[in-house]
Short mmCIF file of C-alpha atoms in Angstrom, two decimals:
data_model
loop_
_atom_site.label_atom_id
_atom_site.label_comp_id
_atom_site.label_asym_id
_atom_site.label_seq_id
_atom_site.Cartn_x
_atom_site.Cartn_y
_atom_site.Cartn_z
CA UNK A 207 0.00 0.00 0.00
CA UNK A 208 1.35 3.43 -0.88
CA UNK A 209 1.09 6.58 1.22
CA UNK A 210 0.24 8.89 -1.68
CA UNK A 211 -3.35 9.89 -2.35
CA UNK A 212 -4.96 11.10 -5.56
CA UNK A 213 -7.10 14.15 -6.16
CA UNK A 214 -9.45 12.34 -8.52
CA UNK A 215 -12.61 10.50 -7.65
CA UNK A 216 -11.56 7.67 -9.96
CA UNK A 217 -9.28 5.21 -8.12
CA UNK A 218 -5.70 4.81 -9.26
CA UNK A 219 -4.74 1.23 -10.04
CA UNK A 220 -1.74 -0.45 -11.58
CA UNK A 221 -2.17 -1.18 -15.28
CA UNK A 222 -0.88 -4.50 -16.57
CA UNK A 223 1.52 -4.47 -19.49
CA UNK A 224 1.14 -6.52 -22.65
CA UNK A 225 3.76 -8.91 -21.35
CA UNK A 226 1.78 -9.39 -18.15
CA UNK A 227 -1.44 -10.14 -19.96
CA UNK A 228 -0.22 -12.62 -22.56
CA UNK A 229 -2.63 -15.53 -22.64
CA UNK A 230 -2.47 -19.12 -23.70
CA UNK A 231 -5.59 -20.13 -25.58
CA UNK A 232 -7.16 -23.37 -24.42
CA UNK A 233 -10.11 -23.94 -26.73
CA UNK A 234 -13.32 -22.00 -26.90
CA UNK A 235 -14.16 -22.23 -23.22
CA UNK A 236 -11.57 -19.79 -21.89
CA UNK A 237 -8.06 -18.36 -21.89
CA UNK A 238 -5.50 -19.03 -19.20
CA UNK A 239 -4.02 -15.75 -18.01
CA UNK A 240 -0.27 -15.69 -17.48
CA UNK A 241 0.33 -14.65 -13.85
CA UNK A 242 2.19 -11.40 -13.11
CA UNK A 243 5.80 -12.12 -12.21
CA UNK A 244 7.21 -9.98 -9.38
CA UNK A 245 10.12 -10.19 -7.00
CA UNK A 246 9.77 -13.29 -4.85
CA UNK A 247 7.26 -14.81 -7.24
CA UNK A 248 4.24 -13.08 -5.68
CA UNK A 249 1.47 -11.44 -7.68
CA UNK A 250 0.86 -8.01 -6.24
CA UNK A 251 -0.99 -4.84 -7.21
CA UNK A 252 -1.06 -1.44 -5.52
CA UNK A 253 -4.07 -0.57 -3.42
CA UNK A 254 -6.88 1.43 -4.90
CA UNK A 255 -6.61 4.96 -3.54
CA UNK A 256 -9.55 7.28 -2.98
CA UNK A 257 -9.74 10.92 -2.00
CA UNK A 258 -11.76 12.13 0.99
CA UNK A 259 -14.76 13.03 -1.16
CA UNK A 260 -14.97 9.54 -2.64
CA UNK A 261 -14.67 7.54 0.58
CA UNK A 262 -16.15 9.87 3.14
CA UNK A 263 -15.38 9.35 6.84
CA UNK A 264 -15.51 5.57 6.70
CA UNK A 265 -15.77 4.34 10.26
CA UNK A 266 -17.10 0.88 9.48
CA UNK A 267 -16.38 -1.48 6.61
CA UNK A 268 -18.32 -4.68 5.97
CA UNK A 269 -16.77 -7.24 3.61
CA UNK A 270 -19.25 -9.67 2.05
CA UNK A 271 -17.26 -12.57 0.59
CA UNK A 272 -19.73 -14.24 -1.79
CA UNK A 273 -17.80 -17.06 -3.43
CA UNK A 274 -18.72 -17.69 -7.08
CA UNK A 275 -20.27 -14.27 -7.69
CA UNK A 276 -19.10 -12.48 -10.85
CA UNK A 277 -19.77 -8.96 -12.18
CA UNK A 278 -22.10 -10.26 -14.90
CA UNK A 279 -24.31 -11.76 -12.19
CA UNK A 280 -25.14 -8.33 -10.79
CA UNK A 281 -27.99 -7.12 -12.96
CA UNK A 282 -31.51 -5.80 -12.63
CA UNK A 283 -33.14 -9.10 -13.56
CA UNK A 284 -31.44 -11.75 -11.42
CA UNK A 285 -30.03 -9.69 -8.55
CA UNK A 286 -32.06 -6.47 -8.40
CA UNK A 287 -31.14 -5.64 -4.80
CA UNK A 288 -27.41 -5.98 -5.38
CA UNK A 289 -27.69 -4.09 -8.66
CA UNK A 290 -29.44 -1.16 -6.98
CA UNK A 291 -26.79 -1.09 -4.27
CA UNK A 292 -23.83 -1.73 -6.59
CA UNK A 293 -24.61 -0.19 -10.00
CA UNK A 294 -22.29 -0.95 -12.91
CA UNK A 295 -19.81 1.83 -12.15
CA UNK A 296 -19.15 0.39 -8.67
CA UNK A 297 -18.41 -3.14 -9.89
CA UNK A 298 -15.40 -4.66 -11.63
CA UNK A 299 -13.54 -7.95 -11.99
CA UNK A 300 -11.44 -9.38 -9.18
CA UNK A 301 -8.47 -11.34 -10.51
CA UNK A 302 -7.89 -14.36 -8.22
CA UNK A 303 -4.45 -15.58 -7.27
CA UNK A 304 -3.13 -18.71 -8.88
CA UNK A 305 -4.41 -21.16 -7.91
CA UNK A 306 -8.00 -19.95 -7.60
CA UNK A 307 -8.80 -22.33 -4.75
CA UNK A 308 -10.49 -21.64 -1.42
CA UNK A 309 -7.58 -21.42 1.02
CA UNK A 310 -5.02 -19.78 -1.33
CA UNK A 311 -7.63 -17.25 -2.46
CA UNK A 312 -8.83 -16.46 1.05
CA UNK A 313 -5.34 -16.03 2.45
CA UNK A 314 -4.35 -13.80 -0.46
CA UNK A 315 -7.43 -11.61 -0.07
CA UNK A 316 -6.92 -11.25 3.68
CA UNK A 317 -3.15 -10.62 3.68
CA UNK A 318 -2.37 -8.84 0.43
CA UNK A 319 0.30 -11.41 -0.42
CA UNK A 320 0.31 -14.28 -2.91
CA UNK A 321 0.89 -18.03 -2.43
CA UNK A 322 4.63 -17.71 -3.08
CA UNK A 323 4.82 -15.68 0.12
CA UNK A 324 2.09 -17.00 2.41
CA UNK A 325 2.55 -20.64 1.39
CA UNK A 326 -1.09 -21.72 1.02
CA UNK A 327 -0.84 -23.43 -2.36
CA UNK A 328 -4.00 -25.54 -2.05
CA UNK A 329 -6.80 -26.19 0.41
CA UNK A 330 -4.72 -29.20 1.40
CA UNK A 331 -1.23 -29.48 2.79
CA UNK A 332 1.37 -32.12 2.01
CA UNK A 333 3.74 -33.05 4.81
CA UNK A 334 6.90 -34.16 3.02
CA UNK A 335 8.40 -35.62 6.18
CA UNK A 336 5.42 -37.86 6.95
CA UNK A 337 4.41 -38.18 3.28
CA UNK A 338 0.81 -37.35 4.11
CA UNK A 339 -1.84 -35.11 2.51
CA UNK A 340 -4.28 -33.34 4.82
CA UNK A 341 -7.16 -31.06 3.88
CA UNK A 342 -8.93 -28.34 5.86
CA UNK A 343 -6.69 -28.14 8.90
CA UNK A 344 -8.53 -25.99 11.41
CA UNK A 345 -5.89 -24.75 13.86
CA UNK A 346 -3.66 -22.48 11.79
CA UNK A 347 -3.81 -18.78 12.62
CA UNK A 348 -0.37 -17.53 11.61
CA UNK A 349 -1.11 -15.55 8.45
CA UNK A 350 -1.27 -11.94 9.78
CA UNK A 351 -4.67 -11.27 8.26
CA UNK A 352 -6.40 -7.91 8.01
CA UNK A 353 -8.77 -8.44 10.96
CA UNK A 354 -5.77 -9.31 13.15
CA UNK A 355 -3.59 -6.35 12.13
CA UNK A 356 -6.58 -3.99 12.35
CA UNK A 357 -7.38 -5.29 15.84
CA UNK A 358 -3.81 -4.60 16.92
CA UNK A 359 -4.21 -1.09 15.52
CA UNK A 360 -7.11 -0.49 17.91
CA UNK A 361 -10.12 -1.27 15.73
CA UNK A 362 -12.83 -3.72 16.72
CA UNK A 363 -12.81 -6.51 14.14
CA UNK A 364 -14.91 -9.53 13.30
CA UNK A 365 -14.77 -12.45 10.88
CA UNK A 366 -17.25 -15.24 10.25
CA UNK A 367 -16.67 -18.64 8.61
CA UNK A 368 -13.33 -17.92 6.99
CA UNK A 369 -10.97 -20.91 6.85
CA UNK A 370 -8.34 -21.40 9.58
CA UNK A 371 -9.95 -19.11 12.16
CA UNK A 372 -9.29 -21.10 15.32
CA UNK A 373 -6.93 -19.03 17.44
CA UNK A 374 -7.47 -15.75 15.60
CA UNK A 375 -7.15 -12.53 17.61
CA UNK A 376 -10.15 -10.92 15.91
CA UNK A 377 -12.51 -9.55 18.56
CA UNK A 378 -15.44 -11.48 17.11
CA UNK A 379 -15.03 -14.78 15.26
CA UNK A 380 -17.19 -17.78 14.44
CA UNK A 381 -16.04 -20.93 12.65
CA UNK A 382 -17.34 -24.52 12.62
CA UNK A 383 -15.52 -26.81 15.03
CA UNK A 384 -17.68 -29.93 15.37
CA UNK A 385 -16.88 -32.44 18.08
CA UNK A 386 -15.95 -35.68 16.33
CA UNK A 387 -14.71 -39.12 17.30
CA UNK A 388 -11.42 -40.60 16.12
CA UNK A 389 -13.07 -41.70 12.87
CA UNK A 390 -14.33 -38.15 12.15
CA UNK A 391 -17.92 -39.09 12.95
CA UNK A 392 -19.95 -36.16 14.28
CA UNK A 393 -20.71 -36.38 18.00
CA UNK A 394 -22.01 -32.86 18.57
CA UNK A 395 -22.15 -29.68 16.53
CA UNK A 396 -20.05 -26.84 17.85
CA UNK A 397 -18.43 -23.61 16.69
CA UNK A 398 -15.23 -22.03 17.93
CA UNK A 399 -15.85 -18.38 18.76
CA UNK A 400 -14.40 -15.17 20.04
CA UNK A 401 -15.49 -14.30 22.63
CA UNK A 402 -15.97 -17.59 24.44
CA UNK A 403 -19.63 -18.45 24.82
CA UNK A 404 -20.79 -16.54 21.74
CA UNK A 405 -21.80 -19.78 20.04
CA UNK A 406 -24.01 -20.68 23.00
CA UNK A 407 -25.88 -17.42 22.49
CA UNK A 408 -26.15 -18.00 18.75
CA UNK A 409 -27.40 -21.53 19.31
CA UNK A 410 -30.06 -20.29 21.71
CA UNK A 411 -31.26 -17.72 19.18
CA UNK A 412 -30.91 -19.69 15.93
CA UNK A 413 -30.37 -23.34 16.94
CA UNK A 414 -27.17 -25.22 16.09
CA UNK A 415 -25.30 -24.21 12.98
CA UNK A 416 -26.72 -26.52 10.25
CA UNK A 417 -23.49 -28.27 9.28
CA UNK A 418 -25.34 -30.70 6.99
CA UNK A 419 -26.56 -27.66 4.99
CA UNK A 420 -23.06 -26.14 4.85
CA UNK A 421 -21.48 -28.96 2.83
CA UNK A 422 -22.59 -32.31 1.48
CA UNK A 423 -25.62 -33.68 -0.36
CA UNK A 424 -27.89 -31.55 1.83
CA UNK A 425 -26.07 -28.27 1.17
CA UNK A 426 -28.49 -25.38 0.68
CA UNK A 427 -29.15 -21.77 1.64
CA UNK A 428 -29.77 -22.55 5.33
CA UNK A 429 -26.05 -22.47 6.11
CA UNK A 430 -25.62 -19.00 4.59
CA UNK A 431 -28.80 -17.75 6.29
CA UNK A 432 -27.43 -18.86 9.67
CA UNK A 433 -24.11 -17.13 8.96
CA UNK A 434 -25.84 -13.85 8.07
CA UNK A 435 -27.96 -14.12 11.23
CA UNK A 436 -24.76 -14.53 13.22
CA UNK A 437 -23.37 -11.47 11.41
CA UNK A 438 -26.38 -9.45 12.57
CA UNK A 439 -25.73 -10.55 16.14
CA UNK A 440 -22.07 -9.57 15.79
CA UNK A 441 -23.02 -6.08 14.58
CA UNK A 442 -25.67 -5.55 17.27
CA UNK A 443 -23.57 -6.82 20.17
CA UNK A 444 -20.00 -5.85 19.27
CA UNK A 445 -20.34 -3.09 16.65
CA UNK A 446 -17.14 -4.01 14.77
CA UNK A 447 -15.31 -1.42 12.67
CA UNK A 448 -14.32 -4.19 10.24
CA UNK A 449 -16.48 -7.27 9.70
CA UNK A 450 -15.66 -9.97 7.11
CA UNK A 451 -18.49 -12.40 6.35
CA UNK A 452 -18.07 -15.49 4.16
CA UNK A 453 -21.26 -16.42 2.28
CA UNK A 454 -20.79 -19.88 0.69
CA UNK A 455 -24.14 -20.53 -0.97
CA UNK A 456 -23.12 -20.27 -4.64
CA UNK A 457 -20.24 -22.68 -4.03
CA UNK A 458 -22.65 -25.62 -4.02
CA UNK A 459 -24.58 -25.02 -7.23
CA UNK A 460 -21.40 -23.76 -8.87
CA UNK A 461 -19.94 -27.25 -8.52
CA UNK A 462 -23.03 -29.43 -8.77
CA UNK A 463 -24.70 -27.74 -11.76
CA UNK A 464 -22.12 -25.33 -13.16
CA UNK A 465 -22.21 -21.56 -13.66
CA UNK A 466 -24.14 -21.69 -16.95
CA UNK A 467 -27.03 -23.68 -15.52
CA UNK A 468 -30.57 -22.53 -14.82
CA UNK A 469 -30.04 -23.79 -11.27
CA UNK A 470 -27.17 -21.33 -10.80
CA UNK A 471 -29.35 -18.45 -12.00
CA UNK A 472 -32.06 -19.48 -9.54
CA UNK A 473 -29.60 -19.46 -6.65
CA UNK A 474 -28.42 -15.98 -7.64
CA UNK A 475 -31.92 -14.82 -6.78
CA UNK A 476 -31.64 -16.57 -3.41
CA UNK A 477 -28.33 -14.87 -2.67
CA UNK A 478 -29.77 -11.50 -3.69
CA UNK A 479 -32.64 -11.96 -1.25
CA UNK A 480 -30.36 -13.03 1.62
CA UNK A 481 -27.87 -10.21 1.12
CA UNK A 482 -30.68 -7.73 0.60
CA UNK A 483 -32.06 -8.60 4.02
CA UNK A 484 -28.66 -8.13 5.63
CA UNK A 485 -28.05 -4.80 3.88
CA UNK A 486 -31.52 -3.64 4.94
CA UNK A 487 -30.61 -4.53 8.53
CA UNK A 488 -27.35 -2.58 8.30
CA UNK A 489 -29.16 0.47 6.93
CA UNK A 490 -31.12 0.66 10.18
CA UNK A 491 -28.07 0.71 12.45
CA UNK A 492 -26.68 3.86 14.06
CA UNK A 493 -23.43 3.83 12.07
CA UNK A 494 -24.96 3.37 8.63
CA UNK A 495 -23.89 6.81 7.41
CA UNK A 496 -20.22 5.95 8.01
CA UNK A 497 -20.44 2.44 6.52
CA UNK A 498 -18.82 1.15 3.33
CA UNK A 499 -19.71 -2.27 1.91
CA UNK A 500 -17.02 -4.23 0.06
CA UNK A 501 -18.55 -7.05 -2.02
CA UNK A 502 -15.93 -9.56 -3.17
CA UNK A 503 -15.70 -13.07 -4.57
CA UNK A 504 -12.74 -15.42 -4.36
CA UNK A 505 -13.23 -16.86 -7.86
CA UNK A 506 -15.78 -17.76 -10.49
CA UNK A 507 -16.56 -21.22 -11.82
CA UNK A 508 -15.88 -23.06 -15.07
CA UNK A 509 -18.39 -25.42 -16.64
CA UNK A 510 -16.72 -28.83 -16.65
CA UNK A 511 -17.51 -32.25 -18.06
CA UNK A 512 -14.25 -34.20 -17.83
CA UNK A 513 -12.83 -35.68 -14.63
CA UNK A 514 -9.11 -36.51 -14.81
CA UNK A 515 -7.46 -39.15 -12.60
CA UNK A 516 -3.71 -38.57 -12.13
CA UNK A 517 -3.45 -40.98 -9.19
CA UNK A 518 -5.09 -43.72 -11.21
CA UNK A 519 -2.37 -43.29 -13.84
CA UNK A 520 0.35 -43.32 -11.17
CA UNK A 521 -1.11 -46.46 -9.59
CA UNK A 522 -1.36 -48.31 -12.90
CA UNK A 523 2.27 -47.38 -13.64
CA UNK A 524 3.43 -48.77 -10.29
CA UNK A 525 4.36 -45.37 -8.87
CA UNK A 526 1.53 -45.24 -6.31
CA UNK A 527 1.06 -48.12 -3.88
CA UNK A 528 -2.05 -49.09 -1.92
CA UNK A 529 -2.51 -50.89 1.39
CA UNK A 530 -4.77 -53.77 2.41
CA UNK A 531 -7.71 -51.40 3.01
CA UNK A 532 -7.46 -49.94 -0.46
CA UNK A 533 -6.05 -46.67 0.83
CA UNK A 534 -3.13 -44.94 -0.86
CA UNK A 535 0.14 -45.97 0.77
CA UNK A 536 1.79 -42.63 0.15
CA UNK A 537 4.90 -43.15 2.33
CA UNK A 538 5.81 -46.20 0.24
CA UNK A 539 4.95 -44.63 -3.10
CA UNK A 540 7.25 -42.95 -5.58
CA UNK A 541 4.67 -40.32 -6.55
CA UNK A 542 1.32 -38.95 -5.40
CA UNK A 543 -0.95 -36.21 -6.78
CA UNK A 544 -2.68 -34.04 -4.19
CA UNK A 545 -5.63 -32.79 -6.22
CA UNK A 546 -7.84 -29.78 -5.59
CA UNK A 547 -10.40 -28.99 -8.29
CA UNK A 548 -8.44 -27.91 -11.41
CA UNK A 549 -5.01 -28.18 -9.82
CA UNK A 550 -2.84 -31.14 -8.83
CA UNK A 551 0.39 -30.88 -6.84
CA UNK A 552 2.53 -33.93 -7.60
CA UNK A 553 5.05 -34.99 -4.95
CA UNK A 554 7.81 -37.42 -5.91
CA UNK A 555 10.02 -39.55 -3.65
CA UNK A 556 12.23 -41.99 -5.52
CA UNK A 557 13.41 -43.56 -2.24
CA UNK A 558 9.93 -44.29 -0.87
CA UNK A 559 9.82 -47.77 0.60
CA UNK A 560 13.33 -48.55 -0.59
CA UNK A 561 15.08 -48.27 2.74
CA UNK A 562 17.42 -45.70 1.25
CA UNK A 563 20.01 -44.46 3.66
CA UNK A 564 20.08 -47.66 5.75
CA UNK A 565 23.26 -48.95 4.15
CA UNK A 566 26.45 -48.46 6.13
CA UNK A 567 27.96 -46.52 3.27
CA UNK A 568 24.97 -44.22 2.88
CA UNK A 569 25.82 -40.56 2.84
CA UNK A 570 28.83 -40.80 0.56
CA UNK A 571 29.19 -38.59 -2.49
CA UNK A 572 28.49 -41.58 -4.72
CA UNK A 573 25.28 -42.35 -2.82
CA UNK A 574 24.19 -38.73 -3.07
CA UNK A 575 24.74 -38.72 -6.81
CA UNK A 576 22.85 -42.01 -7.16
CA UNK A 577 19.93 -40.68 -5.09
CA UNK A 578 19.82 -37.47 -7.14
CA UNK A 579 19.77 -39.44 -10.37
CA UNK A 580 17.02 -41.76 -9.09
CA UNK A 581 14.96 -38.80 -7.92
CA UNK A 582 15.32 -37.03 -11.26
CA UNK A 583 14.37 -40.21 -13.12
CA UNK A 584 11.27 -40.77 -10.95
CA UNK A 585 10.18 -37.17 -11.37
CA UNK A 586 10.61 -37.26 -15.14
CA UNK A 587 8.75 -40.57 -15.39
CA UNK A 588 5.82 -39.21 -13.40
CA UNK A 589 5.86 -35.94 -15.29
CA UNK A 590 5.80 -37.53 -18.74
CA UNK A 591 3.06 -39.92 -17.67
CA UNK A 592 0.74 -37.23 -16.29
CA UNK A 593 1.45 -34.60 -18.93
CA UNK A 594 -0.03 -36.95 -21.53
CA UNK A 595 -3.36 -37.36 -19.72
CA UNK A 596 -6.36 -36.07 -21.62
CA UNK A 597 -7.59 -32.96 -19.80
CA UNK A 598 -4.18 -31.72 -18.62
CA UNK A 599 -3.48 -28.27 -20.09
CA UNK A 600 -0.21 -27.29 -18.44
CA UNK A 601 2.62 -28.76 -16.38
CA UNK A 602 4.41 -26.27 -14.14
CA UNK A 603 7.98 -27.23 -13.30
CA UNK A 604 10.33 -25.59 -10.79
CA UNK A 605 11.61 -23.12 -13.36
CA UNK A 606 8.09 -21.79 -14.03
CA UNK A 607 6.76 -21.63 -10.45
CA UNK A 608 7.88 -18.05 -9.82
CA UNK A 609 6.17 -16.91 -13.03
CA UNK A 610 2.95 -18.52 -11.85
CA UNK A 611 3.22 -17.01 -8.36
CA UNK A 612 3.49 -20.39 -6.64
CA UNK A 613 7.21 -20.65 -5.93
CA UNK A 614 7.01 -22.02 -2.39
CA UNK A 615 8.35 -25.19 -0.70
CA UNK A 616 4.76 -26.31 -0.03
CA UNK A 617 4.10 -26.65 -3.77
CA UNK A 618 4.45 -29.99 -5.53
CA UNK A 619 7.59 -31.05 -7.34
CA UNK A 620 5.54 -30.21 -10.39
CA UNK A 621 1.99 -28.98 -10.79
CA UNK A 622 -0.78 -29.96 -13.20
CA UNK A 623 -3.34 -27.45 -14.45
CA UNK A 624 -6.51 -28.81 -16.03
CA UNK A 625 -8.14 -27.70 -19.25
CA UNK A 626 -11.03 -25.24 -18.70
CA UNK A 627 -13.64 -28.01 -19.01
CA UNK A 628 -11.75 -30.55 -16.89
CA UNK A 629 -10.95 -31.13 -13.22
CA UNK A 630 -8.93 -33.58 -11.12
CA UNK A 631 -10.44 -36.32 -8.95
CA UNK A 632 -8.30 -38.04 -6.32
CA UNK A 633 -9.36 -41.66 -7.13
CA UNK A 634 -6.60 -44.20 -7.77
CA UNK A 635 -8.89 -47.22 -8.20
CA UNK A 636 -10.92 -48.27 -11.23
CA UNK A 637 -13.19 -50.80 -9.52
CA UNK A 638 -15.29 -49.16 -6.81
CA UNK A 639 -15.15 -52.41 -4.84
CA UNK A 640 -11.51 -51.50 -4.22
CA UNK A 641 -12.24 -47.99 -2.96
CA UNK A 642 -11.16 -47.11 0.60
CA UNK A 643 -13.96 -46.98 3.20
CA UNK A 644 -14.04 -43.19 3.38
CA UNK A 645 -14.71 -42.80 -0.36
CA UNK A 646 -18.48 -43.02 0.15
CA UNK A 647 -18.45 -41.04 3.41
CA UNK A 648 -18.60 -37.35 4.17
CA UNK A 649 -14.99 -37.19 5.30
CA UNK A 650 -13.25 -34.00 4.25
CA UNK A 651 -10.30 -34.55 6.58
CA UNK A 652 -9.35 -38.15 5.81
CA UNK A 653 -9.61 -37.88 2.04
CA UNK A 654 -6.20 -36.96 0.55
CA UNK A 655 -7.84 -34.82 -2.13
CA UNK A 656 -10.81 -32.50 -2.51
CA UNK A 657 -13.95 -34.46 -3.39
CA UNK A 658 -16.86 -32.52 -4.97
CA UNK A 659 -18.77 -35.80 -5.26
CA UNK A 660 -19.66 -35.20 -1.61
CA UNK A 661 -22.38 -32.91 -2.95
CA UNK A 662 -24.26 -35.94 -4.33
CA UNK A 663 -25.95 -38.84 -2.57
CA UNK A 664 -24.57 -42.25 -3.49
CA UNK A 665 -26.32 -45.53 -4.21
CA UNK A 666 -24.21 -47.58 -1.79
CA UNK A 667 -23.26 -44.89 0.72
CA UNK A 668 -23.78 -41.30 1.69
CA UNK A 669 -21.54 -39.99 -1.12
CA UNK A 670 -21.65 -40.73 -4.84
CA UNK A 671 -18.70 -42.30 -6.62
CA UNK A 672 -19.77 -40.91 -10.00
CA UNK A 673 -17.51 -37.94 -10.83
CA UNK A 674 -19.39 -37.26 -14.07
CA UNK A 675 -22.11 -35.64 -11.94
CA UNK A 676 -19.82 -32.69 -11.22
CA UNK A 677 -20.57 -29.80 -13.59
CA UNK A 678 -18.48 -26.93 -12.24
CA UNK A 679 -14.97 -26.36 -10.96
CA UNK A 680 -12.34 -23.70 -10.30
CA UNK A 681 -8.60 -23.29 -9.84
CA UNK A 682 -7.49 -21.94 -13.22
CA UNK A 683 -7.10 -18.18 -13.52
CA UNK A 684 -9.11 -17.27 -16.62
CA UNK A 685 -10.80 -13.95 -17.32
CA UNK A 686 -14.04 -15.86 -17.85
CA UNK A 687 -13.88 -17.03 -14.23
CA UNK A 688 -12.71 -13.88 -12.46
CA UNK A 689 -14.46 -13.02 -9.22
CA UNK A 690 -16.31 -9.84 -8.36
CA UNK A 691 -15.17 -6.64 -6.65
CA UNK A 692 -17.61 -3.90 -5.69
CA UNK A 693 -17.57 -1.02 -3.24
CA UNK A 694 -20.65 0.84 -2.09
CA UNK A 695 -22.58 2.14 0.89
CA UNK A 696 -23.11 5.65 2.25
CA UNK A 697 -19.39 6.18 2.98
CA UNK A 698 -18.42 5.14 -0.56
CA UNK A 699 -21.22 6.70 -2.56
CA UNK A 700 -18.89 8.42 -5.04
CA UNK A 701 -16.79 5.38 -5.93
CA UNK A 702 -16.37 4.84 -9.66
CA UNK A 703 -14.59 1.68 -10.83
CA UNK A 704 -15.68 1.92 -14.46
CA UNK A 705 -12.13 2.61 -15.68
CA UNK A 706 -10.61 -0.30 -13.75
CA UNK A 707 -10.40 -3.48 -15.85
CA UNK A 708 -9.66 -5.76 -12.91
CA UNK A 709 -8.47 -5.58 -9.33
CA UNK A 710 -5.91 -8.12 -8.24
CA UNK A 711 -6.66 -10.19 -5.13
CA UNK A 712 -3.49 -8.84 -3.52
CA UNK A 713 -4.95 -5.31 -3.62
CA UNK A 714 -8.03 -6.07 -1.51
CA UNK A 715 -6.46 -5.88 1.96
CA UNK A 716 -4.29 -2.80 1.31
CA UNK A 717 -7.36 -1.07 -0.14
CA UNK A 718 -9.28 -1.88 3.04
CA UNK A 719 -6.40 -0.46 5.05
CA UNK A 720 -6.57 2.72 3.01
CA UNK A 721 -10.33 3.08 3.32
CA UNK A 722 -10.13 2.65 7.10
CA UNK A 723 -7.02 4.87 7.24
CA UNK A 724 -5.03 2.19 9.01
CA UNK A 725 -1.47 3.17 9.76
CA UNK A 726 -0.56 -0.16 11.35
CA UNK A 727 -0.17 -3.38 9.42
CA UNK A 728 0.34 -1.99 5.93
CA UNK A 729 2.29 -4.09 3.47
CA UNK A 730 5.34 -1.82 3.77
CA UNK A 731 5.37 -2.14 7.55
CA UNK A 732 4.94 -5.89 7.41
CA UNK A 733 8.00 -6.15 5.20
CA UNK A 734 10.19 -4.29 7.71
#
């Protein structure tokens, strides 16, 4: 974030050069934007800067994070309430980070830094030491996010249903934290909150958070309605200066039916009604005149029709082993693909299961050279195998990671990017009789890959094993699937974004800092 301000009512934003906007055409369904290459491999853009007449005495900023919403969705027909609140001149594209996945996108939006810096390269994490893939870890609060830096600066902050909230220092926070047994079976619904006891009050007023409506075959608008009710309580009881609210509803239909479906259009109307009710509530609060509303979306969706199975190819080639239960035996496998929608991080270990290093002569220069050769051979074998899969658009090697903004040790040894109409499923089996027990369960933590089939009921279990049912995905960074950025409300009534082609995800937090006139926690200060 810069310290200079402009005298114009039109925000100043960094323009991308021709070199930065070169695109690789991938058929008629979209173009893959080449990420901006900056020092350290991060993708960054200066904050939007407004003069005092444009953003007038903003004392409260509400961020509505509506995943899947795009500028073209805000119109008089499908979303009349949003369109009246955010007319065309207040809306523009939001360019997601690469990859456009939940955790990387959220962390980028909330910190102003890209995956190369913050290290969230997927919604899963791969532990190279244990050779294990884990998704949706819930106890990580070390990312220096905007509600934490703003709280330290003396503002009252709140955040609802963002990922990795447990332990946050935000004054008000709510995130699901169900009590489960050792097999991840639900014992009792619960939410972790700041302050302690806030969930008890929410439960008394609105019943338990409907977890079964938040994800799974029963996912519907009830989860988002509960979240917005909790947001009302947060405003009434704690009056935060900054409140970030995650509204997930479009995430379900975006994956199950796809963004071009009639079902998606119908759910846009539902979202418009829900957000309209919340905005109407805010307009009746004492601080409405000093309120700005920042409407954002982490990414848009692609229509997809082709599931791709990198782990199946690795298993058939003998590079991925399985155990007696049918589970992937990753520690004893030469390669494994941790998949998340349209992205797959491939991790290679040529010594897996070989007992390498146990020989008395291990550690010599000759051994090191042999290990390096074996590792290079295994990596090249896996790379050539997976690059040839139908539906794979791009393979990102070490040399290209900085260009893509994903140059971080957490990233795979190489990375697969799907074609616009394709996505990656984690399955390694071909016969469903050989699937591991959790495959037909709602088990987001045990599965070593993201599984959108959890949105569909199965014939032999809770979850379907038919990946052809999935009609939408995300992860690629294409202009056709950019998210939404809008700024409105009484304190931002003069905002005009009509000359801004797109706002980068890295500019969201520094722009918030500027609107709230935060002196603490700016990007420059964080770098010191």
